[in-house]
Amino acid sequence: QKEVEQDPGPLSVPEGAIVSLNCTYSNSAFQYFMWYRQYSRKGPELLMYTYSSGNKEDGRFTAQVDKSSKYISLFIRDSQPSDSATYLCAMMAIQGAQKLVFGQGTRLTINP
Amino acid sequence: DGGITQSPKYLFRKEGQNVTLSCEQNLNHDAMYWYRQDPGQGLRLIYYSQIVNDFQKGDIAEGYSVSREKKESFPLTVTSAQKNPTAFYLCASSIARFGNQPQHFGDGTRLSIL
């Protein structure tokens, strides 16, 4: 079993829809959670960064962390064609090796 | 503009050849990382360096080597011992040694076999 599981998609939705992207994890030591957006042939770009449980909002993006369920989500409101990309979740523990562990990435397409 | 520069964007390797991928950052970050990205597998850590003249193996270090002689530079050599080198290679950096700081990425080098 992988430490971080992410549905690879692909996910295709119409413009303006609310998008929900999710990751589950098995390591209860993870405390820092990140979402990256990666356009084709580009490096990942940091979108959201959260610590422990709770919600964080930034414009059209909301990140949620539920540590009791070992489940994190990224919501995109009023989705735009420019949001079409691969979204990667990543997480890190405070103790130990402190390595960043990535999900497989979900490929998202927003159709005009 | 501050950022991470990877070069070249595309690289081809012949059988038995070693190739070196460049990574330079002007963010004054202490830590630097190399990842490999294959379709459907996410990013896997090859090597990381938390300080100049020191580096550690990641999860898939076999067939790769690195050096960290300067704070801003962390080149990766893909040796002939790496039997399946075709992948997208990403370099990243962060302010502190792992810790709780997020990593920022360059735009990658795509390596293919001739």
Coordinates of C-alpha atoms in Angstrom, one line a residue:
Chain A
Q1 CA 0.0 0.0 0.0
K2 CA 1.3 3.4 -1.0
E3 CA 1.7 6.0 1.8
V4 CA -0.3 8.5 -0.2
E5 CA -3.1 7.5 -2.6
Q6 CA -4.6 9.9 -5.2
D7 CA -7.0 9.1 -8.0
P8 CA -5.1 9.7 -11.2
G9 CA -8.3 10.6 -13.1
P10 CA -8.6 11.9 -15.7
L11 CA -11.3 14.2 -14.5
S12 CA -13.2 16.4 -17.0
V13 CA -15.8 19.0 -15.9
P14 CA -17.5 22.0 -17.5
E15 CA -16.4 25.5 -17.0
G16 CA -17.8 27.1 -13.8
A17 CA -18.2 23.7 -12.0
I18 CA -16.9 23.1 -8.5
V19 CA -14.1 20.6 -8.6
S20 CA -13.1 18.3 -5.7
L21 CA -9.7 16.6 -5.7
N22 CA -8.8 14.2 -2.9
C23 CA -5.9 12.3 -1.3
T24 CA -5.9 9.7 1.4
Y25 CA -2.8 8.7 3.4
S26 CA -1.7 6.0 5.9
N27 CA 1.0 7.7 7.9
S28 CA -0.5 9.4 10.9
A29 CA 2.8 11.4 11.4
F30 CA 2.0 13.6 8.4
Q31 CA 1.4 17.2 9.7
Y32 CA 2.1 19.4 6.7
F33 CA 0.0 19.2 3.6
M34 CA 0.5 20.8 0.2
W35 CA -1.2 21.0 -3.1
Y36 CA 0.8 21.6 -6.3
R37 CA -0.5 22.4 -9.8
Q38 CA 1.5 21.2 -12.7
Y39 CA 1.0 22.3 -16.3
S40 CA 2.2 20.1 -19.1
R41 CA 6.0 20.1 -19.5
K42 CA 6.4 22.4 -16.5
G43 CA 7.5 22.0 -12.9
P44 CA 4.9 21.8 -10.1
E45 CA 3.8 25.2 -8.7
L46 CA 2.8 25.4 -5.0
L47 CA -0.9 26.3 -4.7
M48 CA -1.8 25.6 -1.0
Y49 CA 0.1 24.8 2.1
T50 CA -1.6 23.8 5.4
Y51 CA -0.6 22.6 8.8
S52 CA -2.6 19.9 10.7
S53 CA -6.4 19.8 10.4
G54 CA -8.7 22.5 9.2
N55 CA -9.5 24.6 6.2
K56 CA -7.6 27.2 4.3
E57 CA -9.0 29.4 1.6
D58 CA -7.2 31.4 -1.1
G59 CA -9.3 32.9 -3.8
R60 CA -11.2 30.2 -5.7
F61 CA -9.2 27.5 -3.9
T62 CA -10.0 25.8 -0.6
A63 CA -7.8 23.1 1.1
Q64 CA -9.3 20.9 3.7
V65 CA -7.5 18.5 6.0
D66 CA -9.2 15.8 8.1
K67 CA -6.5 14.1 10.1
S68 CA -9.0 11.8 11.9
S69 CA -9.9 10.3 8.5
K70 CA -6.4 10.7 7.0
Y71 CA -8.1 12.6 4.1
I72 CA -7.3 15.9 2.4
S73 CA -9.2 17.7 -0.3
L74 CA -8.7 20.6 -2.7
F75 CA -11.8 22.4 -3.9
I76 CA -11.8 24.7 -6.9
R77 CA -14.8 27.1 -7.3
D78 CA -15.9 28.7 -10.5
S79 CA -13.4 26.5 -12.4
Q80 CA -11.8 28.0 -15.5
P81 CA -10.1 26.4 -18.6
S82 CA -6.8 27.8 -17.2
D83 CA -7.2 25.4 -14.2
S84 CA -6.7 22.5 -16.6
A85 CA -3.6 20.8 -15.2
T86 CA -2.3 17.9 -13.1
Y87 CA -2.8 18.5 -9.4
L88 CA -0.5 16.8 -6.9
C89 CA -1.0 16.4 -3.2
A90 CA 2.1 16.2 -1.0
M91 CA 2.6 15.8 2.7
M92 CA 5.4 15.7 5.3
A93 CA 5.9 14.6 8.9
I94 CA 7.5 16.8 11.6
Q95 CA 9.7 14.0 13.0
G96 CA 12.0 11.5 11.3
A97 CA 13.2 11.8 7.7
Q98 CA 10.8 14.8 7.0
K99 CA 10.6 13.8 3.4
L100 CA 7.9 15.2 1.1
V101 CA 5.7 12.3 -0.1
F102 CA 3.6 12.9 -3.2
G103 CA 0.4 11.4 -4.6
Q104 CA 0.3 10.2 -8.2
G105 CA -1.4 13.4 -9.4
T106 CA -4.9 13.9 -10.8
R107 CA -5.2 15.2 -14.4
L108 CA -8.0 17.8 -14.6
T109 CA -9.6 19.2 -17.7
I110 CA -12.0 22.2 -17.6
N111 CA -14.2 22.3 -20.7
P112 CA -15.3 25.8 -22.0
Chain B
D1 CA 13.5 37.3 -11.0
G2 CA 14.3 34.7 -8.3
G3 CA 13.8 31.1 -9.2
I4 CA 15.2 27.7 -10.1
T5 CA 16.7 27.2 -13.5
Q6 CA 17.1 23.7 -14.9
S7 CA 19.0 23.0 -18.1
P8 CA 18.8 21.6 -20.7
K9 CA 15.0 21.2 -21.2
Y10 CA 15.6 18.1 -23.3
L11 CA 18.5 15.7 -23.1
F12 CA 19.3 12.5 -25.0
R13 CA 21.6 9.8 -23.7
K14 CA 23.4 7.2 -25.6
E15 CA 24.1 3.7 -24.3
G16 CA 26.9 3.6 -21.7
Q17 CA 27.0 7.4 -21.5
N18 CA 26.9 9.5 -18.3
V19 CA 24.9 12.8 -18.6
T20 CA 24.7 15.7 -16.2
L21 CA 21.6 17.8 -15.5
S22 CA 22.1 21.3 -14.2
C23 CA 20.1 23.0 -11.4
E24 CA 20.8 26.5 -10.3
Q25 CA 18.8 28.6 -7.8
N26 CA 19.0 32.3 -6.8
L27 CA 16.6 32.1 -3.9
N28 CA 19.3 31.7 -1.3
H29 CA 17.7 28.5 -0.2
D30 CA 19.7 26.1 1.9
A31 CA 18.1 22.8 0.8
M32 CA 17.9 21.4 -2.7
Y33 CA 16.3 18.2 -4.1
W34 CA 16.2 16.0 -7.2
Y35 CA 13.1 14.1 -8.1
R36 CA 12.2 11.8 -10.9
Q37 CA 8.7 11.9 -12.4
D38 CA 7.3 8.9 -14.4
P39 CA 3.7 8.7 -15.8
G40 CA 1.3 7.5 -13.1
Q41 CA 3.9 7.4 -10.3
G42 CA 4.1 10.9 -9.0
L43 CA 7.5 12.3 -7.9
R44 CA 10.2 10.1 -6.3
L45 CA 13.1 11.5 -4.4
I46 CA 16.6 10.7 -5.8
Y47 CA 18.9 12.8 -3.7
Y48 CA 18.7 15.8 -1.4
S49 CA 21.2 18.3 0.1
Q50 CA 20.5 20.3 3.2
I51 CA 23.8 22.2 3.2
V52 CA 26.8 22.8 1.0
N53 CA 29.2 19.8 0.7
D54 CA 26.7 17.4 2.2
F55 CA 23.9 15.3 0.5
Q56 CA 21.9 12.2 1.2
K57 CA 20.3 9.4 -0.8
G58 CA 16.6 9.5 -1.4
D59 CA 14.4 6.6 -2.3
I60 CA 15.8 5.8 -5.7
A61 CA 19.5 6.9 -5.7
E62 CA 20.9 3.9 -7.5
G63 CA 22.5 4.9 -10.8
Y64 CA 22.6 8.6 -9.9
S65 CA 25.2 10.9 -8.4
V66 CA 25.2 14.5 -7.2
S67 CA 27.5 17.2 -5.8
R68 CA 26.9 20.3 -3.8
E69 CA 30.0 22.5 -4.0
K70 CA 28.0 25.8 -4.1
K71 CA 24.8 26.8 -2.3
E72 CA 23.1 27.8 -5.5
S73 CA 24.1 24.7 -7.6
F74 CA 23.1 21.0 -7.3
P75 CA 23.9 19.1 -10.5
L76 CA 22.6 15.5 -11.0
T77 CA 24.6 12.9 -13.0
V78 CA 22.7 10.1 -14.5
T79 CA 25.2 7.3 -14.9
S80 CA 25.3 4.3 -17.3
A81 CA 24.3 2.2 -14.3
Q82 CA 20.8 3.7 -14.4
K83 CA 19.2 1.2 -16.8
N84 CA 15.9 3.0 -17.2
P85 CA 16.8 6.7 -17.2
T86 CA 13.9 7.9 -19.5
A87 CA 11.9 10.3 -17.3
F88 CA 11.2 13.9 -16.4
Y89 CA 13.7 15.2 -13.8
L90 CA 12.7 17.9 -11.4
C91 CA 14.9 20.0 -9.1
A92 CA 13.5 21.8 -6.1
S93 CA 14.7 23.9 -3.2
S94 CA 13.4 25.1 0.1
I95 CA 14.5 27.7 2.6
A96 CA 15.4 25.4 5.5
R97 CA 16.5 21.8 5.8
F98 CA 13.2 20.1 5.1
G99 CA 11.6 21.4 8.3
N100 CA 8.2 22.8 7.6
Q101 CA 9.0 24.8 4.5
P102 CA 7.4 24.0 1.2
Q103 CA 9.6 23.1 -1.8
H104 CA 9.7 25.1 -5.0
F105 CA 10.4 23.5 -8.3
G106 CA 12.2 24.3 -11.6
D107 CA 10.6 23.5 -15.0
G108 CA 12.4 20.1 -15.4
T109 CA 14.6 18.3 -17.8
R110 CA 13.2 15.5 -20.0
L111 CA 15.8 12.8 -20.5
S112 CA 15.4 10.2 -23.3
I113 CA 17.4 7.3 -24.6
L114 CA 18.8 7.5 -28.1

